[in-house]
Coordinates of N, CA and C in Angstrom, one line a residue:
Chain W
E22 N 73.0 90.9 75.7 CA 73.3 89.5 76.1 C 73.1 89.4 77.6
T23 N 72.6 88.3 78.0 CA 72.4 88.0 79.4 C 73.1 86.7 79.8
G24 N 73.4 86.5 81.1 CA 73.9 85.2 81.5 C 75.3 85.0 81.1
V25 N 75.5 83.7 80.7 CA 76.9 83.3 80.3 C 76.8 82.8 78.8
T26 N 77.6 83.4 78.0 CA 77.6 83.1 76.6 C 78.9 82.4 76.2
Q27 N 78.8 81.5 75.2 CA 80.0 80.8 74.7 C 80.0 80.8 73.2
T28 N 81.2 81.0 72.7 CA 81.4 80.9 71.2 C 82.7 80.2 70.9
P29 N 82.7 79.4 69.8 CA 81.6 79.0 69.0 C 80.7 78.0 69.7
R30 N 79.6 77.7 69.2 CA 78.7 76.6 69.8 C 79.2 75.2 69.3
H31 N 79.7 75.2 68.1 CA 80.2 73.9 67.5 C 81.6 74.2 66.9
L32 N 82.5 73.2 67.1 CA 83.9 73.4 66.5 C 84.4 72.0 66.1
V33 N 84.9 71.9 64.9 CA 85.5 70.7 64.4 C 86.9 71.1 64.0
M34 N 87.9 70.3 64.6 CA 89.3 70.7 64.3 C 90.1 69.4 64.2
G35 N 91.2 69.6 63.4 CA 92.1 68.5 63.2 C 93.1 68.5 64.4
M36 N 93.9 67.4 64.5 CA 94.8 67.3 65.6 C 95.9 68.3 65.6
T37 N 96.2 68.9 64.4 CA 97.3 69.8 64.3 C 96.9 71.3 64.4
N38 N 95.6 71.5 64.5 CA 95.0 72.8 64.5 C 95.3 73.5 65.8
K39 N 95.2 74.9 65.8 CA 95.1 75.6 67.0 C 93.8 76.4 67.0
K40 N 93.0 76.4 68.0 CA 91.7 77.1 68.1 C 91.5 77.6 69.5
S41 N 90.6 78.5 69.7 CA 90.3 79.0 71.0 C 88.8 79.0 71.2
L42 N 88.4 78.7 72.5 CA 87.0 78.8 72.9 C 86.9 80.1 73.7
K43 N 85.7 80.8 73.6 CA 85.5 82.0 74.3 C 84.3 81.9 75.2
C44 N 84.4 82.5 76.4 CA 83.3 82.6 77.3 C 83.2 84.0 77.8
E45 N 82.0 84.5 77.9 CA 81.7 85.8 78.5 C 80.6 85.8 79.5
Q46 N 80.7 86.3 80.6 CA 79.6 86.4 81.6 C 79.2 87.8 81.8
H47 N 77.8 88.0 81.9 CA 77.2 89.3 82.0 C 76.5 89.4 83.4
L48 N 77.0 88.7 84.4 CA 76.4 88.6 85.6 C 77.1 89.4 86.7
G49 N 78.2 89.9 86.4 CA 79.0 90.7 87.4 C 79.7 89.8 88.4
H50 N 79.9 88.5 88.0 CA 80.6 87.5 88.9 C 82.1 87.7 89.0
N51 N 82.7 87.1 90.0 CA 84.1 87.2 90.1 C 84.9 85.9 89.8
A52 N 84.2 84.8 89.8 CA 84.8 83.5 89.5 C 84.3 82.9 88.2
M53 N 85.2 82.3 87.5 CA 84.9 81.6 86.2 C 85.5 80.2 86.1
Y54 N 84.9 79.3 85.4 CA 85.3 77.9 85.4 C 85.2 77.3 84.0
W55 N 86.1 76.4 83.7 CA 85.9 75.5 82.6 C 85.7 74.1 83.0
Y56 N 84.7 73.5 82.4 CA 84.4 72.1 82.6 C 84.4 71.3 81.3
K57 N 84.7 70.0 81.4 CA 84.6 69.1 80.3 C 83.5 68.1 80.6
Q58 N 82.6 67.9 79.6 CA 81.5 66.9 79.7 C 81.6 65.9 78.6
S59 N 82.0 64.7 78.9 CA 82.1 63.6 77.9 C 80.8 62.7 78.1
A60 N 80.5 62.0 77.1 CA 79.4 61.1 77.1 C 79.5 60.1 78.3
K61 N 78.4 59.9 79.0 CA 78.3 58.9 80.1 C 79.3 59.2 81.2
K62 N 79.8 60.4 81.3 CA 80.7 60.7 82.4 C 80.3 62.0 83.1
P63 N 80.6 62.1 84.4 CA 80.2 63.4 85.1 C 81.0 64.6 84.6
L64 N 80.4 65.7 84.8 CA 81.2 67.0 84.5 C 82.5 66.9 85.2
E65 N 83.6 67.3 84.5 CA 84.9 67.3 85.1 C 85.4 68.7 85.1
L66 N 85.7 69.2 86.3 CA 86.3 70.6 86.5 C 87.7 70.6 85.9
M67 N 88.0 71.6 85.0 CA 89.3 71.7 84.4 C 90.1 72.9 85.1
F68 N 89.5 74.1 85.1 CA 90.2 75.2 85.6 C 89.2 76.1 86.4
V69 N 89.8 76.8 87.4 CA 89.0 77.8 88.1 C 89.8 79.1 88.2
Y70 N 89.1 80.2 87.9 CA 89.7 81.6 88.0 C 88.9 82.4 89.0
N71 N 89.6 83.1 89.9 CA 88.9 84.0 90.8 C 89.6 85.3 90.8
F72 N 88.8 86.4 90.4 CA 89.4 87.7 90.2 C 90.6 87.6 89.3
K73 N 90.4 86.9 88.1 CA 91.4 86.8 87.1 C 92.6 85.9 87.4
E74 N 92.7 85.4 88.6 CA 93.8 84.6 89.0 C 93.4 83.1 89.0
Q75 N 94.3 82.3 88.4 CA 94.0 80.9 88.3 C 94.2 80.3 89.7
T76 N 93.1 79.7 90.3 CA 93.2 79.1 91.6 C 93.1 77.6 91.6
E77 N 92.8 77.0 90.4 CA 92.8 75.5 90.3 C 93.1 75.1 88.9
N78 N 94.0 74.1 88.8 CA 94.2 73.4 87.5 C 94.1 71.9 87.9
N79 N 93.0 71.3 87.4 CA 92.7 69.9 87.8 C 93.5 68.9 87.0
S80 N 94.8 69.0 87.0 CA 95.7 68.1 86.3 C 95.3 68.0 84.8
V81 N 95.1 69.1 84.2 CA 94.7 69.2 82.8 C 95.9 69.1 81.9
P82 N 95.9 68.4 80.8 CA 97.1 68.3 79.9 C 97.4 69.7 79.4
S83 N 98.7 70.0 79.1 CA 99.1 71.3 78.6 C 98.6 71.7 77.3
R84 N 98.0 70.8 76.5 CA 97.4 71.1 75.2 C 96.2 72.0 75.4
F85 N 95.7 72.1 76.7 CA 94.6 73.0 77.0 C 95.2 74.2 77.8
S86 N 95.1 75.4 77.3 CA 95.7 76.5 77.9 C 94.7 77.6 78.2
P87 N 94.3 77.9 79.5 CA 93.3 78.9 79.8 C 93.9 80.3 79.8
E88 N 93.0 81.2 79.6 CA 93.4 82.6 79.8 C 92.2 83.4 80.3
C89 N 92.4 84.3 81.3 CA 91.4 85.1 81.9 C 91.8 86.5 82.0
P90 N 91.6 87.3 80.9 CA 92.1 88.7 80.9 C 91.4 89.6 81.9
N91 N 90.1 89.3 82.2 CA 89.4 90.1 83.2 C 88.3 89.2 83.8
S92 N 87.5 89.7 84.7 CA 86.6 88.9 85.4 C 85.4 88.5 84.6
S93 N 85.2 89.1 83.4 CA 84.1 88.8 82.5 C 84.4 87.9 81.4
H94 N 85.7 87.7 81.1 CA 86.0 86.9 79.9 C 87.0 85.8 80.3
L95 N 86.7 84.6 79.6 CA 87.6 83.4 79.8 C 87.8 82.8 78.5
F96 N 89.0 82.4 78.2 CA 89.3 81.7 77.0 C 89.9 80.3 77.3
L97 N 89.8 79.4 76.4 CA 90.4 78.1 76.4 C 91.1 77.9 75.1
H98 N 92.5 78.0 75.1 CA 93.2 77.8 73.9 C 93.6 76.3 73.7
L99 N 93.4 75.9 72.5 CA 93.5 74.4 72.2 C 94.6 74.2 71.1
H100 N 95.5 73.3 71.3 CA 96.5 72.9 70.3 C 96.9 71.5 70.4
T101 N 97.1 70.9 69.3 CA 97.5 69.5 69.2 C 96.6 68.6 70.0
L102 N 95.3 68.7 69.8 CA 94.4 67.9 70.6 C 94.3 66.5 70.1
Q103 N 93.8 65.6 70.9 CA 93.6 64.2 70.5 C 92.1 63.9 70.3
P104 N 91.7 62.9 69.6 CA 90.3 62.5 69.4 C 89.6 62.4 70.7
E105 N 90.2 61.9 71.7 CA 89.5 61.7 73.0 C 89.2 63.0 73.7
D106 N 89.7 64.1 73.2 CA 89.3 65.4 73.7 C 88.0 65.9 73.2
S107 N 87.4 65.2 72.3 CA 86.1 65.5 71.8 C 85.1 65.4 72.9
A108 N 84.3 66.5 73.1 CA 83.4 66.6 74.3 C 82.7 67.9 74.2
L109 N 81.8 68.1 75.2 CA 81.1 69.4 75.4 C 81.9 70.2 76.4
Y110 N 82.4 71.4 76.0 CA 83.1 72.2 77.0 C 82.2 73.3 77.5
L111 N 82.1 73.3 78.8 CA 81.2 74.2 79.5 C 81.9 75.3 80.3
C112 N 81.5 76.5 80.2 CA 82.0 77.6 81.0 C 80.9 77.9 82.1
A113 N 81.4 78.3 83.2 CA 80.4 78.7 84.3 C 81.0 79.9 85.0
S114 N 80.1 80.6 85.7 CA 80.6 81.7 86.6 C 79.8 81.7 87.9
S115 N 80.4 82.4 88.9 CA 79.7 82.5 90.2 C 80.2 83.7 90.9
Q116 N 79.4 84.1 91.8 CA 79.7 85.3 92.7 C 79.9 84.7 94.1
E117 N 81.2 84.7 94.5 CA 81.4 84.0 95.8 C 81.2 85.0 96.9
T118 N 80.3 84.6 97.9 CA 80.1 85.3 99.1 C 80.1 84.3 100.2
S119 N 80.0 84.7 101.4 CA 80.0 83.8 102.6 C 78.7 82.9 102.5
F120 N 77.7 83.4 101.8 CA 76.4 82.7 101.9 C 76.0 82.1 100.6
E121 N 76.6 82.5 99.5 CA 76.0 82.1 98.2 C 77.2 81.8 97.2
D122 N 77.1 80.8 96.5 CA 78.2 80.5 95.5 C 77.6 79.6 94.4
T123 N 76.5 79.9 93.8 CA 75.9 79.1 92.8 C 76.6 79.4 91.5
Q124 N 76.9 78.3 90.8 CA 77.6 78.4 89.5 C 76.5 78.4 88.4
Y125 N 76.6 79.3 87.4 CA 75.7 79.4 86.3 C 76.5 79.1 85.0
F126 N 75.9 78.2 84.2 CA 76.6 77.7 83.1 C 76.2 78.4 81.8
G127 N 77.1 78.4 80.8 CA 76.8 78.7 79.5 C 76.3 77.5 78.7
P128 N 76.0 77.7 77.4 CA 75.4 76.7 76.6 C 76.4 75.6 76.1
G129 N 77.7 75.9 76.3 CA 78.7 75.0 75.9 C 79.2 75.1 74.4
T130 N 80.4 74.6 74.2 CA 80.9 74.4 72.9 C 81.1 72.9 72.6
R131 N 80.4 72.4 71.6 CA 80.6 71.0 71.2 C 81.8 70.9 70.3
L132 N 82.9 70.2 70.8 CA 84.1 70.1 70.1 C 84.3 68.7 69.6
T133 N 84.7 68.6 68.3 CA 85.0 67.4 67.7 C 86.4 67.4 67.1
V134 N 87.3 66.5 67.6 CA 88.6 66.4 67.1 C 88.8 65.3 66.1
L135 N 89.2 65.6 64.9 CA 89.3 64.5 63.9 C 90.7 63.9 63.9
Chain B
E5 N 88.2 62.0 99.3 CA 87.8 62.4 98.0 C 86.3 62.5 98.0
D6 N 85.7 63.6 97.5 CA 84.3 63.8 97.4 C 83.7 62.9 96.3
Q7 N 82.5 62.3 96.6 CA 81.9 61.4 95.7 C 80.4 61.7 95.6
V8 N 79.8 61.5 94.4 CA 78.4 61.7 94.2 C 77.9 60.6 93.4
T9 N 76.8 59.9 93.8 CA 76.2 58.8 93.1 C 74.8 59.1 92.9
Q10 N 74.3 59.1 91.6 CA 72.9 59.4 91.4 C 72.2 58.1 90.9
S11 N 71.0 57.9 91.3 CA 70.2 56.8 90.9 C 68.7 57.2 90.7
P12 N 68.0 56.5 89.8 CA 68.5 55.6 88.8 C 69.3 56.3 87.7
E13 N 70.0 55.6 86.8 CA 70.6 56.2 85.7 C 69.6 56.8 84.7
A14 N 68.5 56.1 84.5 CA 67.4 56.5 83.6 C 66.1 56.2 84.3
L15 N 65.1 57.0 84.0 CA 63.8 56.8 84.6 C 62.7 57.2 83.5
R16 N 61.8 56.3 83.3 CA 60.7 56.6 82.4 C 59.4 56.7 83.2
L17 N 58.7 57.8 83.0 CA 57.4 58.0 83.7 C 56.3 58.3 82.7
Q18 N 55.1 58.0 83.1 CA 54.0 58.5 82.4 C 53.6 59.9 82.9
E19 N 53.1 60.7 82.1 CA 52.6 62.0 82.5 C 51.7 61.9 83.7
G20 N 52.0 62.6 84.8 CA 51.2 62.5 86.0 C 51.7 61.5 87.1
E21 N 52.7 60.7 86.7 CA 53.2 59.7 87.6 C 54.3 60.2 88.4
S22 N 54.1 60.5 89.7 CA 55.1 61.1 90.5 C 56.2 60.1 90.9
S23 N 57.4 60.6 91.1 CA 58.6 59.8 91.5 C 59.7 60.6 92.1
S24 N 60.8 59.9 92.5 CA 61.9 60.6 93.1 C 63.2 60.2 92.5
L25 N 64.1 61.1 92.4 CA 65.5 60.8 92.0 C 66.4 61.0 93.3
N26 N 67.4 60.1 93.3 CA 68.3 60.0 94.5 C 69.7 60.5 94.2
C27 N 70.3 61.2 95.1 CA 71.7 61.7 95.0 C 72.3 61.3 96.4
S28 N 73.2 60.3 96.4 CA 74.0 60.0 97.6 C 75.4 60.6 97.5
Y29 N 75.8 61.2 98.6 CA 77.1 61.9 98.5 C 78.0 61.6 99.7
T30 N 79.3 61.7 99.4 CA 80.3 61.6 100.5 C 81.2 62.8 100.3
V31 N 81.3 63.6 101.4 CA 82.1 64.8 101.4 C 82.6 65.1 102.8
S32 N 83.8 65.6 102.9 CA 84.4 65.8 104.3 C 83.6 66.8 105.1
G33 N 83.1 67.8 104.4 CA 82.2 68.8 105.0 C 81.4 69.5 103.9
L34 N 80.1 69.5 104.1 CA 79.3 70.0 103.0 C 79.0 71.5 103.1
R35 N 79.4 72.3 102.1 CA 79.0 73.7 102.0 C 77.7 73.8 101.3
G36 N 77.4 73.0 100.3 CA 76.2 73.1 99.6 C 76.0 72.0 98.7
L37 N 74.7 71.6 98.4 CA 74.4 70.6 97.4 C 73.5 71.2 96.4
F38 N 73.8 71.0 95.1 CA 73.2 71.7 94.0 C 72.4 70.7 93.1
W39 N 71.3 71.1 92.6 CA 70.6 70.4 91.6 C 70.5 71.3 90.4
Y40 N 70.8 70.6 89.2 CA 70.7 71.3 87.9 C 69.9 70.4 87.0
R41 N 69.3 71.1 86.0 CA 68.6 70.4 84.9 C 69.4 70.6 83.6
Q42 N 69.6 69.6 82.8 CA 70.3 69.8 81.6 C 69.5 69.1 80.4
D43 N 69.2 70.0 79.4 CA 68.6 69.5 78.2 C 69.7 69.1 77.2
P44 N 69.3 68.2 76.3 CA 70.4 67.8 75.3 C 71.0 68.9 74.6
G45 N 72.4 68.9 74.5 CA 73.1 69.9 73.8 C 73.2 71.3 74.4
K46 N 72.7 71.4 75.7 CA 72.7 72.7 76.4 C 73.5 72.6 77.7
G47 N 73.8 73.7 78.3 CA 74.4 73.8 79.5 C 73.5 73.5 80.7
P48 N 74.0 73.1 81.8 CA 73.1 72.8 83.0 C 72.4 74.1 83.4
E49 N 71.1 74.0 83.8 CA 70.3 75.1 84.3 C 70.1 74.9 85.8
F50 N 70.5 75.9 86.6 CA 70.4 75.8 88.0 C 69.0 75.7 88.5
L51 N 68.8 74.7 89.5 CA 67.4 74.5 90.1 C 67.4 75.0 91.5
F52 N 68.2 74.3 92.3 CA 68.2 74.5 93.8 C 69.6 74.4 94.4
T53 N 69.8 75.1 95.6 CA 70.9 74.8 96.5 C 70.3 74.5 97.8
L54 N 70.9 73.4 98.4 CA 70.5 73.0 99.8 C 71.8 73.1 100.6
Y55 N 71.6 73.6 101.9 CA 72.8 73.8 102.7 C 72.9 73.0 103.9
S56 N 71.8 72.5 104.5 CA 71.8 71.8 105.7 C 70.7 70.7 105.7
A57 N 71.0 69.6 106.5 CA 70.1 68.5 106.6 C 68.8 69.0 107.1
G58 N 67.7 68.5 106.5 CA 66.4 68.9 106.8 C 65.8 70.0 106.0
E59 N 66.7 70.6 105.2 CA 66.2 71.7 104.3 C 65.4 71.2 103.1
E60 N 64.4 71.9 102.7 CA 63.6 71.6 101.6 C 63.4 72.8 100.7
K61 N 63.4 72.7 99.4 CA 63.1 73.8 98.5 C 62.2 73.3 97.4
E62 N 61.3 74.1 96.9 CA 60.3 73.8 95.9 C 60.3 74.8 94.8
K63 N 60.0 74.2 93.6 CA 59.9 75.0 92.4 C 58.9 74.3 91.4
E64 N 57.8 74.8 91.3 CA 56.7 74.2 90.4 C 56.5 72.8 90.8
R65 N 56.8 71.8 90.0 CA 56.5 70.4 90.3 C 57.7 69.7 91.0
L66 N 58.8 70.4 91.2 CA 60.0 69.9 91.8 C 60.1 70.3 93.3
K67 N 60.6 69.3 94.0 CA 60.9 69.6 95.4 C 62.2 68.8 95.8
A68 N 63.1 69.5 96.4 CA 64.4 69.0 96.7 C 64.5 68.9 98.2
T69 N 65.0 67.8 98.7 CA 65.2 67.6 100.2 C 66.7 67.1 100.4
L70 N 67.1 67.3 101.7 CA 68.5 67.0 102.0 C 68.6 66.3 103.4
T71 N 69.4 65.2 103.4 CA 69.8 64.6 104.7 C 71.3 64.6 104.7
K72 N 71.9 64.0 105.8 CA 73.3 64.1 105.9 C 74.1 63.2 104.9
K73 N 73.3 62.3 104.2 CA 74.0 61.4 103.3 C 73.4 61.5 101.9
E74 N 72.2 62.0 101.7 CA 71.6 62.0 100.4 C 70.7 63.1 100.2
S75 N 70.3 63.3 99.0 CA 69.3 64.3 98.6 C 68.3 63.7 97.6
F76 N 67.1 64.1 97.7 CA 66.1 63.6 96.8 C 65.5 64.7 96.0
L77 N 65.2 64.5 94.7 CA 64.5 65.4 93.9 C 63.1 64.7 93.6
H78 N 62.1 65.3 94.2 CA 60.8 64.7 94.0 C 60.1 65.4 92.9
I79 N 59.5 64.7 92.0 CA 58.8 65.2 90.9 C 57.3 64.8 91.0
T80 N 56.4 65.8 91.2 CA 55.0 65.6 91.4 C 54.3 65.9 90.1
A81 N 53.5 64.9 89.7 CA 52.7 65.0 88.5 C 53.5 65.5 87.3
P82 N 54.5 64.8 86.9 CA 55.4 65.4 85.8 C 54.7 65.5 84.5
K83 N 55.2 66.5 83.7 CA 54.8 66.7 82.3 C 55.9 66.4 81.4
P84 N 55.6 66.1 80.1 CA 56.6 65.8 79.1 C 57.8 66.9 79.1
E85 N 57.4 68.1 79.3 CA 58.5 69.1 79.3 C 59.5 69.0 80.5
D86 N 59.2 68.2 81.4 CA 60.1 67.9 82.5 C 61.2 66.9 82.1
S87 N 61.1 66.4 80.9 CA 62.1 65.4 80.4 C 63.4 66.1 80.3
A88 N 64.5 65.6 80.9 CA 65.8 66.2 80.9 C 66.7 65.3 81.7
T89 N 68.0 65.6 81.7 CA 68.9 65.0 82.7 C 69.1 65.9 83.9
Y90 N 68.9 65.3 85.1 CA 69.0 66.0 86.3 C 70.3 65.7 87.0
L91 N 71.1 66.7 87.2 CA 72.4 66.6 87.8 C 72.5 67.1 89.2
C92 N 73.2 66.3 90.1 CA 73.4 66.7 91.5 C 74.9 67.0 91.6
A93 N 75.3 67.9 92.4 CA 76.7 68.3 92.7 C 76.8 68.7 94.1
V94 N 78.0 68.4 94.7 CA 78.3 68.9 96.1 C 79.5 69.8 96.0
Q95 N 79.4 70.7 97.0 CA 80.5 71.7 97.2 C 81.0 71.6 98.6
P96 N 82.3 71.3 98.7 CA 82.9 71.1 100.1 C 83.1 72.4 100.8
L97 N 83.3 72.3 102.1 CA 83.7 73.5 102.9 C 85.1 73.8 102.6
G98 N 85.5 75.1 102.8 CA 86.9 75.5 102.5 C 87.0 76.0 101.1
G99 N 88.0 76.9 100.9 CA 88.2 77.4 99.5 C 87.1 78.5 99.2
E100 N 86.5 79.1 100.2 CA 85.4 80.0 99.9 C 86.0 81.3 99.2
T101 N 87.3 81.6 99.3 CA 87.8 82.8 98.7 C 88.6 82.5 97.5
S102 N 88.6 81.2 97.0 CA 89.5 80.9 95.9 C 88.8 80.3 94.7
G103 N 87.5 80.4 94.7 CA 86.7 79.7 93.6 C 86.3 78.4 94.1
S104 N 85.1 78.0 93.9 CA 84.5 76.8 94.5 C 84.7 75.6 93.6
R105 N 84.8 74.4 94.2 CA 84.9 73.2 93.5 C 83.6 72.4 93.6
L106 N 83.0 72.0 92.5 CA 81.8 71.2 92.5 C 82.2 69.8 92.0
T107 N 81.7 68.8 92.7 CA 81.8 67.4 92.2 C 80.4 67.0 91.8
F108 N 80.3 66.6 90.5 CA 79.0 66.2 90.0 C 78.8 64.7 90.0
G109 N 77.6 64.3 90.0 CA 77.2 62.9 89.7 C 77.0 62.8 88.2
E110 N 76.7 61.5 87.8 CA 76.6 61.2 86.4 C 75.2 61.6 85.9
G111 N 74.3 61.9 86.8 CA 73.0 62.4 86.3 C 71.9 61.3 86.2
T112 N 70.7 61.7 86.3 CA 69.5 60.8 86.0 C 68.8 61.3 84.8
Q113 N 68.7 60.5 83.7 CA 68.0 60.9 82.5 C 66.5 60.6 82.7
L114 N 65.7 61.6 82.8 CA 64.3 61.5 83.0 C 63.5 61.6 81.7
T115 N 62.6 60.7 81.4 CA 61.7 60.8 80.2 C 60.3 60.7 80.7
V116 N 59.5 61.7 80.4 CA 58.1 61.7 80.7 C 57.3 61.6 79.5
N117 N 56.6 60.5 79.4 CA 55.7 60.2 78.2 C 54.3 60.8 78.4
P118 N 53.8 61.3 77.3 CA 52.4 61.9 77.4 C 51.4 60.8 77.5

């Protein structure tokens, strides 16, 4: 595997379900991110982790719960979601240095909440 | 608050018809401006990073330029495979050691007809 991978690629869940999204980066990066992309809206940053520590929570509802067990893996735990949470969820990673901090994205998980 | 505005929202070109996409931005201090390409149902693919006004970068038929207020993505003699949504994002100064924050525009949807 290369780059940033995400599983599952598609997910359909009811409002009472609990599910998790998984992201893995094979780039040796130290920072990982969750973004939400809804139709006709810009990408919205949700969470940032740097060296496994959460450094940003962009006012995300508590029904979204991130977990970063190490610098290569990132999870987004979902529970009691609403239909308006249906979107493409993107994971990204970057290697922060003084000169370079490009974020590389995974293919995304298309989430549908019924 | 950082802001990014992309224009036009959508652009249709004939194969070989050169044009430019615009990204206007407002940021307290710019660390970097990023261009990404996104195909339907996929994650954004990194194209360029620009760091200072006057900087230019090229890749195949694409050329990105930067001023203090905007960036342009010039497409020379486009081909149908250049059809995609092109995203612009800005990264502010500060927070270099805590994971970076990108603010994205809504994107320009480019269609190149054969």
